[in-house]
Amino acid sequence: MNKAQLKQKPALDHVERTALVLLGMGEDAAAKVLQHFSREETQRVTRAMAHLSGIQSDNAKGVIAKFFDDFRRHSGIRGASKEYLSNTLRKALGNDLAKGLLNDLYGDEIRNNMQKLQWVEPEVLARFIANEHPQMQAIFLAYLPAESSSAVLKHLPSDYHDELLYRIARLQDIDHQVVSDLNDLIERCIAEVSLTQAAPLSGIKQVADIINRFDGDRATLMEMLKLHDENVANEVEQNMFDFMVLGRQSEETLDKLVQQVPIEFWAVALKGADITLQQSIKRSMPQRMAKALEDDMQARGPIPLSRVEVARQDIMEIVRTLAESGEVELMLYQEVTVE
């Protein structure tokens, strides 16, 4: 056994823990509590209060945290107890230690609620907090997962994105009344979304996207789908009209497309596209044209995803027109063939 272990004091018994909590309450509150003790209990607790010394802050925090955890669980008190807890902990531990303990006690509640909000559409969240004070917006965004927060920020007015980010950067700890206000905001948001937002889901489009990205036998999937309902399968095929299907086209079709689509469309649309698709398009171009495309893509640098999506939609409109007129044969998936 080392010296540190020899010097370590035994854990506080239940009377000493009670004494520690009463000391943290202050004279008036402690006196009111002691009125409900028996004579013997009062003597034992006050004796312990008089002899307590050398209690480390971590031990004190643990004892008081357990007391208030039990208090919250058994009493059923919510809002008002936070203010009471805050005042009591500050008296017992001082401001700095109290802040850390309060964050531990109530931080999980906020984080758990925020986890629910990350599944709400960013545009809906942005609209919900748009009329809140910028500081509350900043705190709201700070507690959201970063990916969700970034998406919500995109839907807020761009002229004060920098102010919100600056406010978030300056956050260290927040007043517990603000924590309460934030929880109220989160709960109102969850309630409103539950009441007003129907979950938009297009099953046909989802199936089309799944099959477009399926690495296995798409043709067999489609054939099996037609056995269930040919009309549904036809709708799925129509929704499979996606930019990525260009990578599955024949050389003849791609040759026709690179002649009809302006090179500046390709330079934007191929940004971030699968490397196989990029190579297929470039192979269908004359060498000089392919080199010009590469130079154009490099010169443009990073491009917003929204612009890339628009360019891809423009290309697919051209493809659709060519397919409907019979100038190209568009292959949505490799059909089953027989000898």
Short mmCIF file of C-alpha atoms in Angstrom, two decimals:
data_model
loop_
_atom_site.label_atom_id
_atom_site.label_comp_id
_atom_site.label_asym_id
_atom_site.label_seq_id
_atom_site.Cartn_x
_atom_site.Cartn_y
_atom_site.Cartn_z
CA MET A 1 0.00 0.00 0.00
CA ASN A 2 1.49 3.37 -1.03
CA LYS A 3 1.51 6.61 0.96
CA ALA A 4 -1.39 8.06 -0.99
CA GLN A 5 -3.54 5.09 -0.06
CA LEU A 6 -2.51 5.34 3.60
CA LYS A 7 -3.50 9.01 3.69
CA GLN A 8 -6.80 8.48 1.92
CA LYS A 9 -9.74 9.07 4.25
CA PRO A 10 -12.60 6.56 4.45
CA ALA A 11 -15.80 7.38 2.59
CA LEU A 12 -18.33 9.56 4.39
CA ASP A 13 -21.10 7.71 6.21
CA HIS A 14 -24.75 8.71 5.81
CA VAL A 15 -24.69 11.07 8.81
CA GLU A 16 -21.62 12.91 7.46
CA ARG A 17 -23.19 13.12 4.02
CA THR A 18 -26.32 14.64 5.58
CA ALA A 19 -24.16 17.11 7.49
CA LEU A 20 -22.35 18.11 4.29
CA VAL A 21 -25.62 18.79 2.46
CA LEU A 22 -26.96 20.86 5.36
CA LEU A 23 -23.78 22.94 5.45
CA GLY A 24 -24.25 23.69 1.80
CA MET A 25 -27.80 24.86 2.33
CA GLY A 26 -26.93 27.80 4.51
CA GLU A 27 -28.13 28.63 8.01
CA ASP A 28 -31.79 29.39 7.34
CA ALA A 29 -32.50 26.39 5.15
CA ALA A 30 -30.52 24.03 7.39
CA ALA A 31 -32.42 25.24 10.45
CA LYS A 32 -35.76 24.49 8.78
CA VAL A 33 -34.61 20.97 7.89
CA LEU A 34 -33.31 20.28 11.42
CA GLN A 35 -36.74 21.11 12.84
CA HIS A 36 -37.99 17.86 11.33
CA PHE A 37 -35.25 15.71 12.94
CA SER A 38 -35.60 13.87 16.23
CA ARG A 39 -33.48 14.95 19.21
CA GLU A 40 -31.01 12.11 18.66
CA GLU A 41 -30.80 12.74 14.90
CA THR A 42 -30.19 16.44 15.49
CA GLN A 43 -27.38 15.73 17.92
CA ARG A 44 -25.67 13.24 15.59
CA VAL A 45 -25.94 15.50 12.53
CA THR A 46 -24.84 18.71 14.27
CA ARG A 47 -21.89 16.88 15.82
CA ALA A 48 -20.88 15.72 12.35
CA MET A 49 -21.33 19.25 11.00
CA ALA A 50 -18.98 20.58 13.68
CA HIS A 51 -16.28 18.02 12.98
CA LEU A 52 -16.33 17.94 9.17
CA SER A 53 -13.02 19.10 7.75
CA GLY A 54 -10.67 18.43 4.88
CA ILE A 55 -13.45 17.45 2.49
CA GLN A 56 -12.15 17.59 -1.06
CA SER A 57 -14.26 19.45 -3.60
CA ASP A 58 -14.75 16.33 -5.73
CA ASN A 59 -16.15 14.43 -2.74
CA ALA A 60 -18.44 17.33 -1.87
CA LYS A 61 -19.67 17.54 -5.45
CA GLY A 62 -20.40 13.81 -5.48
CA VAL A 63 -22.39 13.88 -2.25
CA ILE A 64 -24.45 16.94 -3.19
CA ALA A 65 -25.05 15.68 -6.72
CA LYS A 66 -26.37 12.37 -5.40
CA PHE A 67 -28.65 14.17 -2.96
CA PHE A 68 -30.22 16.34 -5.63
CA ASP A 69 -30.42 13.46 -8.06
CA ASP A 70 -32.45 11.55 -5.47
CA PHE A 71 -34.43 14.71 -4.75
CA ARG A 72 -35.40 15.18 -8.40
CA ARG A 73 -36.26 11.51 -8.85
CA HIS A 74 -38.50 11.19 -5.80
CA SER A 75 -40.04 14.65 -5.55
CA GLY A 76 -41.20 15.01 -9.13
CA ILE A 77 -40.25 18.71 -9.03
CA ARG A 78 -38.87 20.05 -12.31
CA GLY A 79 -38.62 23.73 -13.27
CA ALA A 80 -38.48 25.41 -9.85
CA SER A 81 -36.01 22.89 -8.45
CA LYS A 82 -33.39 23.96 -11.00
CA GLU A 83 -33.23 27.47 -9.59
CA TYR A 84 -33.16 26.10 -6.05
CA LEU A 85 -30.44 23.63 -6.98
CA SER A 86 -28.41 26.35 -8.69
CA ASN A 87 -28.51 28.66 -5.67
CA THR A 88 -27.73 25.88 -3.21
CA LEU A 89 -24.80 24.50 -5.18
CA ARG A 90 -23.29 27.96 -5.55
CA LYS A 91 -23.43 28.45 -1.79
CA ALA A 92 -21.95 25.02 -1.17
CA LEU A 93 -19.28 24.85 -3.86
CA GLY A 94 -18.76 28.34 -5.23
CA ASN A 95 -19.63 29.55 -8.69
CA ASP A 96 -16.98 27.69 -10.70
CA LEU A 97 -17.56 24.23 -9.25
CA ALA A 98 -21.32 24.73 -9.24
CA LYS A 99 -21.36 25.59 -12.94
CA GLY A 100 -19.55 22.39 -13.85
CA LEU A 101 -21.82 20.24 -11.72
CA LEU A 102 -24.99 21.89 -13.01
CA ASN A 103 -23.82 21.34 -16.59
CA ASP A 104 -23.30 17.66 -15.80
CA LEU A 105 -26.73 17.37 -14.20
CA TYR A 106 -28.76 19.12 -16.89
CA GLY A 107 -26.57 18.98 -20.01
CA ASP A 108 -27.72 15.46 -20.86
CA GLU A 109 -31.34 16.60 -20.94
CA ILE A 110 -30.56 19.20 -23.62
CA ARG A 111 -28.36 16.86 -25.64
CA ASN A 112 -30.98 14.11 -25.65
CA ASN A 113 -33.66 16.51 -26.86
CA MET A 114 -31.33 17.89 -29.53
CA GLN A 115 -30.72 14.38 -30.81
CA LYS A 116 -34.44 14.22 -31.63
CA LEU A 117 -34.26 17.48 -33.57
CA GLN A 118 -31.49 16.33 -35.89
CA TRP A 119 -34.09 14.27 -37.79
CA VAL A 120 -36.24 17.34 -38.45
CA GLU A 121 -35.77 19.04 -41.82
CA PRO A 122 -33.17 21.87 -41.47
CA GLU A 123 -35.50 24.30 -43.22
CA VAL A 124 -38.20 23.61 -40.63
CA LEU A 125 -35.77 24.19 -37.73
CA ALA A 126 -34.50 27.41 -39.32
CA ARG A 127 -38.04 28.69 -39.74
CA PHE A 128 -38.87 27.81 -36.15
CA ILE A 129 -35.94 29.74 -34.60
CA ALA A 130 -35.95 32.62 -37.12
CA ASN A 131 -37.71 35.01 -34.72
CA GLU A 132 -35.64 34.08 -31.66
CA HIS A 133 -32.95 36.40 -30.32
CA PRO A 134 -29.61 35.83 -32.12
CA GLN A 135 -28.02 34.64 -28.87
CA MET A 136 -30.70 31.98 -28.44
CA GLN A 137 -30.24 30.98 -32.09
CA ALA A 138 -26.49 30.65 -31.48
CA ILE A 139 -27.01 28.49 -28.38
CA PHE A 140 -29.54 26.36 -30.28
CA LEU A 141 -27.06 25.78 -33.12
CA ALA A 142 -24.22 25.12 -30.66
CA TYR A 143 -26.08 22.19 -29.08
CA LEU A 144 -27.17 20.64 -32.40
CA PRO A 145 -24.84 18.06 -33.99
CA ALA A 146 -22.46 19.97 -36.28
CA GLU A 147 -23.85 18.48 -39.50
CA SER A 148 -27.42 19.45 -38.60
CA SER A 149 -26.32 22.86 -37.35
CA SER A 150 -24.55 23.62 -40.62
CA ALA A 151 -27.65 22.65 -42.62
CA VAL A 152 -29.90 24.87 -40.46
CA LEU A 153 -27.49 27.80 -40.80
CA LYS A 154 -27.80 27.56 -44.57
CA HIS A 155 -31.53 28.36 -44.31
CA LEU A 156 -31.08 31.37 -42.02
CA PRO A 157 -30.46 34.84 -43.52
CA SER A 158 -26.92 34.88 -44.92
CA ASP A 159 -26.25 38.48 -43.89
CA TYR A 160 -25.77 37.50 -40.27
CA HIS A 161 -24.22 34.03 -40.55
CA ASP A 162 -20.95 35.56 -39.36
CA GLU A 163 -22.62 37.05 -36.28
CA LEU A 164 -24.14 33.70 -35.31
CA LEU A 165 -20.83 31.90 -35.77
CA TYR A 166 -19.05 34.57 -33.70
CA ARG A 167 -21.61 34.18 -30.90
CA ILE A 168 -21.16 30.39 -30.97
CA ALA A 169 -17.38 30.77 -30.85
CA ARG A 170 -17.69 32.97 -27.74
CA LEU A 171 -19.89 30.51 -25.82
CA GLN A 172 -18.28 28.96 -22.77
CA ASP A 173 -21.07 28.39 -20.30
CA ILE A 174 -24.63 29.63 -20.17
CA ASP A 175 -26.86 30.84 -17.38
CA HIS A 176 -29.21 28.16 -16.15
CA GLN A 177 -32.25 30.31 -16.77
CA VAL A 178 -31.11 30.34 -20.40
CA VAL A 179 -30.80 26.54 -20.22
CA SER A 180 -34.41 26.42 -19.07
CA ASP A 181 -35.47 28.75 -21.91
CA LEU A 182 -33.57 26.59 -24.40
CA ASN A 183 -35.30 23.45 -23.14
CA ASP A 184 -38.65 25.19 -23.52
CA LEU A 185 -37.74 26.16 -27.09
CA ILE A 186 -36.70 22.60 -27.92
CA GLU A 187 -39.87 21.13 -26.45
CA ARG A 188 -42.05 23.63 -28.34
CA CYS A 189 -40.24 22.78 -31.55
CA ILE A 190 -40.71 19.04 -31.02
CA ALA A 191 -44.40 19.56 -30.20
CA GLU A 192 -45.02 21.74 -33.26
CA VAL A 193 -43.21 19.39 -35.61
CA SER A 194 -45.16 16.43 -34.22
CA LEU A 195 -48.45 18.23 -34.83
CA THR A 196 -47.85 19.96 -38.14
CA GLN A 197 -45.19 18.13 -40.09
CA ALA A 198 -46.20 15.11 -42.05
CA ALA A 199 -43.17 13.08 -42.98
CA PRO A 200 -42.82 13.54 -46.74
CA LEU A 201 -41.80 10.27 -48.34
CA SER A 202 -42.13 9.12 -51.90
CA GLY A 203 -41.87 5.36 -51.88
CA ILE A 204 -41.53 5.23 -55.66
CA LYS A 205 -38.64 7.71 -55.66
CA GLN A 206 -36.98 5.91 -52.76
CA VAL A 207 -37.12 2.57 -54.60
CA ALA A 208 -35.74 4.22 -57.76
CA ASP A 209 -32.82 5.70 -55.80
CA ILE A 210 -32.12 2.35 -54.12
CA ILE A 211 -32.03 0.48 -57.42
CA ASN A 212 -29.92 3.18 -59.07
CA ARG A 213 -27.31 2.70 -56.34
CA PHE A 214 -27.64 -1.08 -56.07
CA ASP A 215 -24.42 -2.89 -56.99
CA GLY A 216 -26.13 -6.21 -57.66
CA ASP A 217 -28.44 -7.46 -60.40
CA ARG A 218 -30.78 -4.50 -61.07
CA ALA A 219 -32.52 -6.25 -63.94
CA THR A 220 -33.65 -9.17 -61.78
CA LEU A 221 -34.90 -6.73 -59.15
CA MET A 222 -36.98 -4.92 -61.76
CA GLU A 223 -38.36 -8.16 -63.19
CA MET A 224 -39.42 -9.31 -59.72
CA LEU A 225 -40.99 -5.91 -59.08
CA LYS A 226 -43.00 -6.21 -62.29
CA LEU A 227 -44.40 -9.53 -61.06
CA HIS A 228 -45.80 -7.66 -58.05
CA ASP A 229 -47.25 -4.76 -60.03
CA GLU A 230 -46.20 -3.70 -63.52
CA ASN A 231 -47.59 -0.18 -63.07
CA VAL A 232 -45.49 0.34 -59.96
CA ALA A 233 -42.41 -0.98 -61.79
CA ASN A 234 -43.04 1.49 -64.64
CA GLU A 235 -43.26 4.38 -62.16
CA VAL A 236 -40.01 3.27 -60.59
CA GLU A 237 -38.33 3.22 -64.01
CA GLN A 238 -39.49 6.77 -64.69
CA ASN A 239 -37.98 7.91 -61.39
CA MET A 240 -34.69 6.17 -62.11
CA PHE A 241 -33.91 8.99 -64.52
CA ASP A 242 -30.91 10.10 -62.48
CA PHE A 243 -27.57 11.67 -63.48
CA MET A 244 -25.64 8.64 -62.32
CA VAL A 245 -27.36 6.38 -64.89
CA LEU A 246 -25.16 8.00 -67.55
CA GLY A 247 -22.33 5.78 -66.36
CA ARG A 248 -24.28 2.73 -67.56
CA GLN A 249 -24.89 3.93 -71.13
CA SER A 250 -23.45 2.48 -74.29
CA GLU A 251 -20.58 4.18 -76.14
CA GLU A 252 -22.98 5.12 -78.91
CA THR A 253 -25.32 6.90 -76.48
CA LEU A 254 -22.47 8.70 -74.70
CA ASP A 255 -20.97 9.81 -78.01
CA LYS A 256 -24.30 11.41 -78.90
CA LEU A 257 -24.61 13.06 -75.49
CA VAL A 258 -21.18 14.71 -75.49
CA GLN A 259 -22.06 16.24 -78.85
CA GLN A 260 -25.36 17.67 -77.58
CA VAL A 261 -24.40 18.83 -74.08
CA PRO A 262 -22.28 22.03 -73.78
CA ILE A 263 -18.87 21.41 -72.24
CA GLU A 264 -19.50 24.01 -69.50
CA PHE A 265 -22.44 21.88 -68.31
CA TRP A 266 -20.15 18.86 -67.98
CA ALA A 267 -17.48 20.92 -66.20
CA VAL A 268 -19.93 21.73 -63.39
CA ALA A 269 -22.04 18.55 -63.34
CA LEU A 270 -19.05 16.19 -63.09
CA LYS A 271 -17.72 17.92 -59.97
CA GLY A 272 -17.80 15.32 -57.20
CA ALA A 273 -19.20 12.65 -59.52
CA ASP A 274 -18.07 9.05 -59.37
CA ILE A 275 -14.65 8.69 -61.02
CA THR A 276 -15.96 5.89 -63.26
CA LEU A 277 -18.66 8.20 -64.64
CA GLN A 278 -16.12 10.98 -65.22
CA GLN A 279 -13.86 8.59 -67.12
CA SER A 280 -16.75 7.28 -69.24
CA ILE A 281 -17.73 10.80 -70.32
CA LYS A 282 -14.12 11.81 -71.07
CA ARG A 283 -13.49 8.65 -73.11
CA SER A 284 -16.44 9.57 -75.33
CA MET A 285 -14.93 12.96 -76.12
CA PRO A 286 -12.24 13.79 -78.65
CA GLN A 287 -8.86 14.11 -76.92
CA ARG A 288 -8.75 17.89 -77.29
CA MET A 289 -12.27 18.23 -75.89
CA ALA A 290 -11.48 15.97 -72.91
CA LYS A 291 -8.38 18.06 -72.15
CA ALA A 292 -10.44 21.25 -72.34
CA LEU A 293 -12.96 19.71 -69.91
CA GLU A 294 -10.24 18.82 -67.40
CA ASP A 295 -8.75 22.32 -67.61
CA ASP A 296 -12.18 23.90 -67.17
CA MET A 297 -12.96 21.75 -64.10
CA GLN A 298 -9.63 22.64 -62.47
CA ALA A 299 -9.99 26.33 -63.22
CA ARG A 300 -13.43 26.49 -61.60
CA GLY A 301 -12.20 25.16 -58.26
CA PRO A 302 -14.76 24.24 -55.57
CA ILE A 303 -18.38 24.71 -56.68
CA PRO A 304 -21.49 24.87 -54.43
CA LEU A 305 -23.42 21.62 -54.48
CA SER A 306 -26.60 23.49 -55.45
CA ARG A 307 -24.96 24.64 -58.71
CA VAL A 308 -23.75 21.12 -59.42
CA GLU A 309 -27.28 19.76 -58.95
CA VAL A 310 -28.72 22.38 -61.32
CA ALA A 311 -26.16 21.49 -64.00
CA ARG A 312 -26.97 17.79 -63.65
CA GLN A 313 -30.69 18.50 -63.95
CA ASP A 314 -30.05 20.55 -67.09
CA ILE A 315 -28.09 17.69 -68.63
CA MET A 316 -30.78 15.16 -67.76
CA GLU A 317 -33.43 17.36 -69.42
CA ILE A 318 -31.36 17.22 -72.60
CA VAL A 319 -31.01 13.45 -72.20
CA ARG A 320 -34.74 13.04 -71.64
CA THR A 321 -35.52 15.05 -74.78
CA LEU A 322 -33.11 12.97 -76.85
CA ALA A 323 -34.51 9.72 -75.43
CA GLU A 324 -38.14 10.70 -76.06
CA SER A 325 -37.33 11.69 -79.65
CA GLY A 326 -35.57 8.36 -80.20
CA GLU A 327 -32.17 9.93 -80.91
CA VAL A 328 -30.58 7.96 -78.08
CA GLU A 329 -31.52 4.71 -76.38
CA LEU A 330 -31.28 5.26 -72.65
CA MET A 331 -30.53 2.15 -70.58
CA LEU A 332 -31.72 2.46 -66.99
CA TYR A 333 -30.37 -1.01 -66.12
CA GLN A 334 -28.82 -3.94 -67.95
CA GLU A 335 -31.76 -6.01 -69.12
CA VAL A 336 -31.71 -9.79 -69.07
CA THR A 337 -30.77 -11.27 -72.47
CA VAL A 338 -31.17 -14.78 -73.90
CA GLU A 339 -29.46 -16.62 -76.74
#
